[in-house]
PDB file of C-alpha atoms in Angstrom:
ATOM      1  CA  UNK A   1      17.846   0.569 -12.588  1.00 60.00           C
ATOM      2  CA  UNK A   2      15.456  -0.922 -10.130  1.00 88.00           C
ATOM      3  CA  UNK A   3      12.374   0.483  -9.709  1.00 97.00           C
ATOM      4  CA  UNK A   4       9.038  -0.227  -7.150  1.00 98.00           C
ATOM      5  CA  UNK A   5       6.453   0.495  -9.030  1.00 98.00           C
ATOM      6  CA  UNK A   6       3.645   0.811  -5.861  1.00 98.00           C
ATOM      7  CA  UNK A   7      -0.167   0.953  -6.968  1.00 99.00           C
ATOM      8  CA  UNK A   8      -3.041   1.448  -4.311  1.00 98.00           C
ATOM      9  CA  UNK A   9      -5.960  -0.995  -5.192  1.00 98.00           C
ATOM     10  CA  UNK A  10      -9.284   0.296  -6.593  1.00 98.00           C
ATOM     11  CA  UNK A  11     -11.862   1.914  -4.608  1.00 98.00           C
ATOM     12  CA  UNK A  12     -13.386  -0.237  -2.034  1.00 97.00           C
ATOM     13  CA  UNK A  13     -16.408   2.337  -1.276  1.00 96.00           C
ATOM     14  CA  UNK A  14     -16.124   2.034   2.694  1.00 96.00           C
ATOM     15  CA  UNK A  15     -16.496   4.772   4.707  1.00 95.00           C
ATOM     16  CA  UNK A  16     -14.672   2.885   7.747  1.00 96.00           C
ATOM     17  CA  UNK A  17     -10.864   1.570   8.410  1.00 96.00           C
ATOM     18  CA  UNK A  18     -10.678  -1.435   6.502  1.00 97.00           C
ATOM     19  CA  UNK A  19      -7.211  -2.893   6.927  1.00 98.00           C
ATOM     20  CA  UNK A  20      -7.528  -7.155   6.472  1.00 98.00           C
ATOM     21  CA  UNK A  21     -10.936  -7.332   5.520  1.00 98.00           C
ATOM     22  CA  UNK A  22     -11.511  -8.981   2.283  1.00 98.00           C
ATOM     23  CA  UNK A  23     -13.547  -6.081   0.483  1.00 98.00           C
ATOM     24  CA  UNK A  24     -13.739  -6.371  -3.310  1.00 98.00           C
ATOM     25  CA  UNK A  25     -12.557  -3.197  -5.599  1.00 98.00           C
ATOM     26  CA  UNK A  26     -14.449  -0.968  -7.663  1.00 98.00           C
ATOM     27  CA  UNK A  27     -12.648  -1.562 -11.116  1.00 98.00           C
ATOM     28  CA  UNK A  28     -15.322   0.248 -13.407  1.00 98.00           C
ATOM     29  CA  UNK A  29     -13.044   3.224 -14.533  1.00 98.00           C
ATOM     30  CA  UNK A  30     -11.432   0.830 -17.036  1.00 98.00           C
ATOM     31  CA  UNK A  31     -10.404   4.011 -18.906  1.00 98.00           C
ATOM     32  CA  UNK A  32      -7.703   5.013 -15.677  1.00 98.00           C
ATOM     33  CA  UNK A  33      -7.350   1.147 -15.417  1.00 98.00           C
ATOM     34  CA  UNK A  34      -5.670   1.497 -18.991  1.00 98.00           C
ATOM     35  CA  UNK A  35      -3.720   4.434 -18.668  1.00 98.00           C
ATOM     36  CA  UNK A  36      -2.068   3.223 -15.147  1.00 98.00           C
ATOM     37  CA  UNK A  37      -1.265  -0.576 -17.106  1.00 98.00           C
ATOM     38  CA  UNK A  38       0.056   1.575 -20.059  1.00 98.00           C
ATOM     39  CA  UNK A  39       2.239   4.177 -17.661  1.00 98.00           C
ATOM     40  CA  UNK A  40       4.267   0.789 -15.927  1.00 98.00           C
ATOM     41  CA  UNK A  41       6.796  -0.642 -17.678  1.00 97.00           C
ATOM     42  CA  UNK A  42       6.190  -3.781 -19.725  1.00 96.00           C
ATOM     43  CA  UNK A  43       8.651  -5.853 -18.427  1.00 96.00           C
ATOM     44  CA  UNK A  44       8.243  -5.644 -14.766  1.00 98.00           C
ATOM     45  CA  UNK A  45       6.811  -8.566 -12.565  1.00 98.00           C
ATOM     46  CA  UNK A  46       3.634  -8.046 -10.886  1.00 98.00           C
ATOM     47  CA  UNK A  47       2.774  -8.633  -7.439  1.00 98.00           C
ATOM     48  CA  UNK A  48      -0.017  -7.820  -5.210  1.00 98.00           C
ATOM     49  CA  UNK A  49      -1.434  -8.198  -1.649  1.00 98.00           C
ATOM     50  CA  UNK A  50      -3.234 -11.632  -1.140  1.00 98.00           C
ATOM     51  CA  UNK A  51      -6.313  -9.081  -0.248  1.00 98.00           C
ATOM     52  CA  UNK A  52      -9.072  -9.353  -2.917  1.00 98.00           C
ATOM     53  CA  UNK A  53      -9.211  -5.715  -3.783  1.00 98.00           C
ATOM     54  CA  UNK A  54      -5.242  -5.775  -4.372  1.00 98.00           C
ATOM     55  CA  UNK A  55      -5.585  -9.009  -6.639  1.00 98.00           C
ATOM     56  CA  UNK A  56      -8.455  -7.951  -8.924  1.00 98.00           C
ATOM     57  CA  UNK A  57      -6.670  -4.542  -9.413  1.00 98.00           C
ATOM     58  CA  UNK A  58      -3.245  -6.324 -10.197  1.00 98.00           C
ATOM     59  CA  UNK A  59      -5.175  -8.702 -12.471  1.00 98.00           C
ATOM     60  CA  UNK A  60      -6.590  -5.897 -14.610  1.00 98.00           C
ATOM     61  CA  UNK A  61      -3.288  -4.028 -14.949  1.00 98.00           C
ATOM     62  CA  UNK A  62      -1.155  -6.969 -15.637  1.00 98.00           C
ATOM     63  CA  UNK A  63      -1.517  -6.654 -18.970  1.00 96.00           C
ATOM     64  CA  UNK A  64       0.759  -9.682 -20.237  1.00 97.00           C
ATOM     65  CA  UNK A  65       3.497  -8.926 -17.464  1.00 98.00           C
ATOM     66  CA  UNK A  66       4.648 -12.021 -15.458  1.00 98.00           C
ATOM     67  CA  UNK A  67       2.756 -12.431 -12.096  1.00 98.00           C
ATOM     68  CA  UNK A  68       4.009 -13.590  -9.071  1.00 98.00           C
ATOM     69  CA  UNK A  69       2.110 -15.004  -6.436  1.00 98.00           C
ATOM     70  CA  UNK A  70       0.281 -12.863  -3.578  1.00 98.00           C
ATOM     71  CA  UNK A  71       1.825 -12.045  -0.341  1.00 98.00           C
ATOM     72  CA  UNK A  72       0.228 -11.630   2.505  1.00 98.00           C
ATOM     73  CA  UNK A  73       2.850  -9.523   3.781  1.00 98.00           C
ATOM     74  CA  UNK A  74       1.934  -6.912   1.695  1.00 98.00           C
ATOM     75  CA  UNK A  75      -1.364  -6.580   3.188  1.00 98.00           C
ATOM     76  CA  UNK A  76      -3.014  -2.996   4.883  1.00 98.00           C
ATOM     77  CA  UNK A  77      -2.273  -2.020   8.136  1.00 98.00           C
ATOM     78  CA  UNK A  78      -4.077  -4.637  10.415  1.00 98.00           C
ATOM     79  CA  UNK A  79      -6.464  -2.590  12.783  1.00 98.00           C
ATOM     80  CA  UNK A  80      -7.939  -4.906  14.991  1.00 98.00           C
ATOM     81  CA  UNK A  81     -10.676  -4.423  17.027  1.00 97.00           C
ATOM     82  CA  UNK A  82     -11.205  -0.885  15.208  1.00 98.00           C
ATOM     83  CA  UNK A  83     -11.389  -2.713  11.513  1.00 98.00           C
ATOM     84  CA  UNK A  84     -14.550  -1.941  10.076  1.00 98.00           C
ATOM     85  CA  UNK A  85     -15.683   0.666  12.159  1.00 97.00           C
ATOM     86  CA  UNK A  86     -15.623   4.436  11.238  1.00 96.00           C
ATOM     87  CA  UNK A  87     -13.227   7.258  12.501  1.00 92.00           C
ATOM     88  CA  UNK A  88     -15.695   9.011  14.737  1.00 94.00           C
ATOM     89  CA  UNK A  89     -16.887   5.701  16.866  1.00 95.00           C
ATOM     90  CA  UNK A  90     -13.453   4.466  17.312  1.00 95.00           C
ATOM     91  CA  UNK A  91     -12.781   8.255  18.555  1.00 95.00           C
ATOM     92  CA  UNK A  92     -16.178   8.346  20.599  1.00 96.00           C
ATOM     93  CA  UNK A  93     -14.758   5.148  22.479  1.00 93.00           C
ATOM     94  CA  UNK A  94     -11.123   5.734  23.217  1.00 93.00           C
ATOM     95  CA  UNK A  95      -9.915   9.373  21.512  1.00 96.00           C
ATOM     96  CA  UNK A  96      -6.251   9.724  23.151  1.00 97.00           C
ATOM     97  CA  UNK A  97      -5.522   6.061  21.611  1.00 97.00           C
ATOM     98  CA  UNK A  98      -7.051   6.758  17.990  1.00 96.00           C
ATOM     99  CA  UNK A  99      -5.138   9.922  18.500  1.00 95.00           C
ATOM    100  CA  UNK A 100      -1.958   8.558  19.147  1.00 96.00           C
ATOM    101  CA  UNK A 101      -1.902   5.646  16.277  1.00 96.00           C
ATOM    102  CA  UNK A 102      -2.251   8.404  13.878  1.00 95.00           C
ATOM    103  CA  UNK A 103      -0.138  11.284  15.106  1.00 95.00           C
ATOM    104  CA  UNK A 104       2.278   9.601  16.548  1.00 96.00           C
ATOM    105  CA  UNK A 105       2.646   6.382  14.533  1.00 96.00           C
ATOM    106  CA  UNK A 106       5.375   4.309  16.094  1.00 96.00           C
ATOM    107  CA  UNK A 107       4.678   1.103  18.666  1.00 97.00           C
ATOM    108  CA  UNK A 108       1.045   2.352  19.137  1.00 97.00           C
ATOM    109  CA  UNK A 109      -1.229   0.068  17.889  1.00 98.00           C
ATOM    110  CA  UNK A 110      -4.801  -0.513  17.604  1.00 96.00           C
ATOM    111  CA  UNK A 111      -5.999  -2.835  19.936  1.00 97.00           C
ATOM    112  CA  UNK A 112      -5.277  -6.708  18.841  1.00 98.00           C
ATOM    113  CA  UNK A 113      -4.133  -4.923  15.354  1.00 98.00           C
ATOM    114  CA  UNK A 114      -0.501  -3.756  14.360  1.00 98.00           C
ATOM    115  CA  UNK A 115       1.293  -0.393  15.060  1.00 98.00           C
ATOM    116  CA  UNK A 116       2.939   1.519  12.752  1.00 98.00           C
ATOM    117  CA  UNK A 117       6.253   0.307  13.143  1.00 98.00           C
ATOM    118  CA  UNK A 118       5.143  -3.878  12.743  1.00 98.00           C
ATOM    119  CA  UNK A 119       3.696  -2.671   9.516  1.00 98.00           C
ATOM    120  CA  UNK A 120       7.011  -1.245   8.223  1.00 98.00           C
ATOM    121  CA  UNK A 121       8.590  -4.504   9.547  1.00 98.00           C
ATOM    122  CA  UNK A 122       6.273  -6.525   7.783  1.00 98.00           C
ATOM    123  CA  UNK A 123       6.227  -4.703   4.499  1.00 98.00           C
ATOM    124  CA  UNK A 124       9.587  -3.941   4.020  1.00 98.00           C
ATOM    125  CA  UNK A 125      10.550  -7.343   4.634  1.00 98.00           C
ATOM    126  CA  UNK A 126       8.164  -8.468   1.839  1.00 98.00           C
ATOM    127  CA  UNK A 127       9.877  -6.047  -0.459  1.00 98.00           C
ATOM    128  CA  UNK A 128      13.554  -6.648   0.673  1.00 97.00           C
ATOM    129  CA  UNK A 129      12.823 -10.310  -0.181  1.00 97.00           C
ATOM    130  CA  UNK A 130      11.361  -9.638  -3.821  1.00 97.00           C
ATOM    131  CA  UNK A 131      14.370  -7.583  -4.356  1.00 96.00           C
ATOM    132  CA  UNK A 132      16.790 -10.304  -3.466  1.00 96.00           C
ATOM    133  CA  UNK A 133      14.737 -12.723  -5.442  1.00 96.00           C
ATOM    134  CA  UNK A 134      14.630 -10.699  -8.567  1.00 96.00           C
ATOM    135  CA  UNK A 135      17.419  -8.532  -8.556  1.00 93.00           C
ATOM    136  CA  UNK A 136      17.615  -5.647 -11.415  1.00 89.00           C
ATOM    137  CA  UNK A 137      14.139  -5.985 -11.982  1.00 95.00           C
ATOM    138  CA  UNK A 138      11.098  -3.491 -11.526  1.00 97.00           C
ATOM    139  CA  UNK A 139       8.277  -4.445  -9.239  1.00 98.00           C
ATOM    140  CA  UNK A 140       4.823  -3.396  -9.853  1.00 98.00           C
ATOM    141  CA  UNK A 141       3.454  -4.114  -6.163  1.00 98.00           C
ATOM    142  CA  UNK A 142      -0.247  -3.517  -6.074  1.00 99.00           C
ATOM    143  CA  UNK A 143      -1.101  -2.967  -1.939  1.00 98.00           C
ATOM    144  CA  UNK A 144      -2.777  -0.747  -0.014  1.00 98.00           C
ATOM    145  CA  UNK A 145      -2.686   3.269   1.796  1.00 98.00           C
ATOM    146  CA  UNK A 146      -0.228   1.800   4.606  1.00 98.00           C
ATOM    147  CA  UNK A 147       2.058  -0.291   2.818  1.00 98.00           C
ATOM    148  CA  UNK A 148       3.188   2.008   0.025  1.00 98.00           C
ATOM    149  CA  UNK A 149       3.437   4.889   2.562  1.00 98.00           C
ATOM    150  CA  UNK A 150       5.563   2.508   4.491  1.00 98.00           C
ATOM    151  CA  UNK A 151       8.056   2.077   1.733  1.00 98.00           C
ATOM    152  CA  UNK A 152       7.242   5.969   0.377  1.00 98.00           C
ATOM    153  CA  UNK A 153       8.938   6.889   4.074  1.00 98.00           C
ATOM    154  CA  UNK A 154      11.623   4.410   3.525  1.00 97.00           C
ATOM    155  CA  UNK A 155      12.699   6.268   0.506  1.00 97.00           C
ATOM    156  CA  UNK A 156      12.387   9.290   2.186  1.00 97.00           C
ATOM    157  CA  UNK A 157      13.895   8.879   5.382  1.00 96.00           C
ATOM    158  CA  UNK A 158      10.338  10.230   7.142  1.00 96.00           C
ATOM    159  CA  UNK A 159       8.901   9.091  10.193  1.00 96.00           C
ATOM    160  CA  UNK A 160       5.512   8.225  10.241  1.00 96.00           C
ATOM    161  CA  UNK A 161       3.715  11.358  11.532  1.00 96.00           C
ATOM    162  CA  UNK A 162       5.500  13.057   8.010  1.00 97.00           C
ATOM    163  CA  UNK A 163       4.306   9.660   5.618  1.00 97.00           C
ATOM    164  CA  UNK A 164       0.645   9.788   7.127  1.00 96.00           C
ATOM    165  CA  UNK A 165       0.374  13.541   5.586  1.00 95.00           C
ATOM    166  CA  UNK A 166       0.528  11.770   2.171  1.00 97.00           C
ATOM    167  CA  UNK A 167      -2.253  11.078   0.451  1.00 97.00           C
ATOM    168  CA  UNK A 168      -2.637   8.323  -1.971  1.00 98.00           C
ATOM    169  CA  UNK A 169      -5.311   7.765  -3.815  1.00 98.00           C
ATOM    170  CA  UNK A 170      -6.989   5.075  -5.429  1.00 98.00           C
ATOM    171  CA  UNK A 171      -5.155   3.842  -8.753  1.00 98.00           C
ATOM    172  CA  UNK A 172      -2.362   5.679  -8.050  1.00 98.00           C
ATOM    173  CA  UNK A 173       0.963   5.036  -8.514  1.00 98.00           C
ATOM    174  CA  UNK A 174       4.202   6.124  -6.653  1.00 98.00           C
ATOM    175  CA  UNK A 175       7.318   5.193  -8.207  1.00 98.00           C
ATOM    176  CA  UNK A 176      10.767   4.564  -5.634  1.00 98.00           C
ATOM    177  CA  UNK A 177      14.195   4.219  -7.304  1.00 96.00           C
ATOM    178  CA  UNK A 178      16.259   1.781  -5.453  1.00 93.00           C
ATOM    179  CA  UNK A 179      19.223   2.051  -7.398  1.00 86.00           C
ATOM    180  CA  UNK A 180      21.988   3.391  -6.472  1.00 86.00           C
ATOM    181  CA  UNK A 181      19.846   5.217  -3.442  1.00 90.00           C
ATOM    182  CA  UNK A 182      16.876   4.451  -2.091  1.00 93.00           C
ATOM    183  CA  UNK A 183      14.399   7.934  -3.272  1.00 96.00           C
ATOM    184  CA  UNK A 184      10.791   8.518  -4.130  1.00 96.00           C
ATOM    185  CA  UNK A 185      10.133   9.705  -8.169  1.00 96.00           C
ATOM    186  CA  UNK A 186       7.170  10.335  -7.915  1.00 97.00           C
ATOM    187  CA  UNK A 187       4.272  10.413  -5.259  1.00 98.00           C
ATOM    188  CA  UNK A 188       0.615   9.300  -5.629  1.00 98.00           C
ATOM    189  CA  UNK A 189       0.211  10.289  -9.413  1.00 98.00           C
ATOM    190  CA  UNK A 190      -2.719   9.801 -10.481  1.00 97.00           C
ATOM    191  CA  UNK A 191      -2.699   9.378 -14.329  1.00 95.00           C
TER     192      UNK A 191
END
């Protein structure tokens, strides 16, 4: 059976959206650090988001599994001219847009950033290719909040109004079976 194993990065500490910024991760709780590299299975491959936070956090759960190289296209959603700047100024400055990217997640997108829809292009494409390139295997793909919920709605047949009301935290894994059917095993457990 193929599995995507999909782990959110450590904590970045930002109080703001931070999609392609380069923030580092918090990686002190080595003690859920160990029990998330001991829950994956030891013979997947490892992959992560070319994002700093993504890397350090695949690096410390490797834990001798084979590593293949980042991917960009694995990164956060991109939010543009709102990246770095915290829920209540981006609503302050233009509310029925903020609204609509996260109610009604589809072609809206933030400005010079990505809607919901290019991110689920983008992603999925990254994972349809690591599945063709490694059939039969497991993937432990370390990425961020919109990328796994991306693939966690895939699984699920949701639209993006029904993945947003997930909630995945740091460290957290969710587990998708790809084999024979595309379904979601588990959702942002936290071990």
């Amino acid at each position: 059976m193929s599995r995507l194993f999909l782990v959110r990065h450590g904590p970045t500490h930002a109080k703001s959206m931070v999609g392609w910024s380069d923030l580092p991760a918090d990686l002190s709780d080595t003690a859920a650090i160990a029990r998330l590299a001991q829950h994956l299975p030891e013979d997947a491959l490892v992959i992560s988001s070319d994002l700093i936070r993504a890397v350090h956090t695949a690096d410390a759960i490797q834990n001798g599994r084979d590593r293949l190289p980042h991917d960009p296209d694995l990164r956060e959603i991109h939010f543009g001219e709102w990246e770095l700047k915290r829920w209540v100024e981006v609503n302050d400055s233009d509310p029925d847009h903020v609204r609509a990217f996260w109610e009604t997640p589809g072609d809206v997108a933030a400005p010079g950033g990505e809607s919901w829809n290019a991110v689920v292009a983008r992603v999925s494409g990254a994972v349809d290719r690591l599945m063709n390139t490694h059939q039969d295997r497991d993937l432990v793909i370390v990425a961020h909040f919109g990328a796994i919920l991306t693939q966690i709605a895939r699984a699920e047949g949701m639209s993006g109004a029904q993945a947003f009301g997930h909630k995945i935290d740091n460290l957290s894994v969710s587990t998708i079976r790809t084999q024979p059917d595309w379904g979601a095993e588990a959702i942002n457990q936290v071990l």
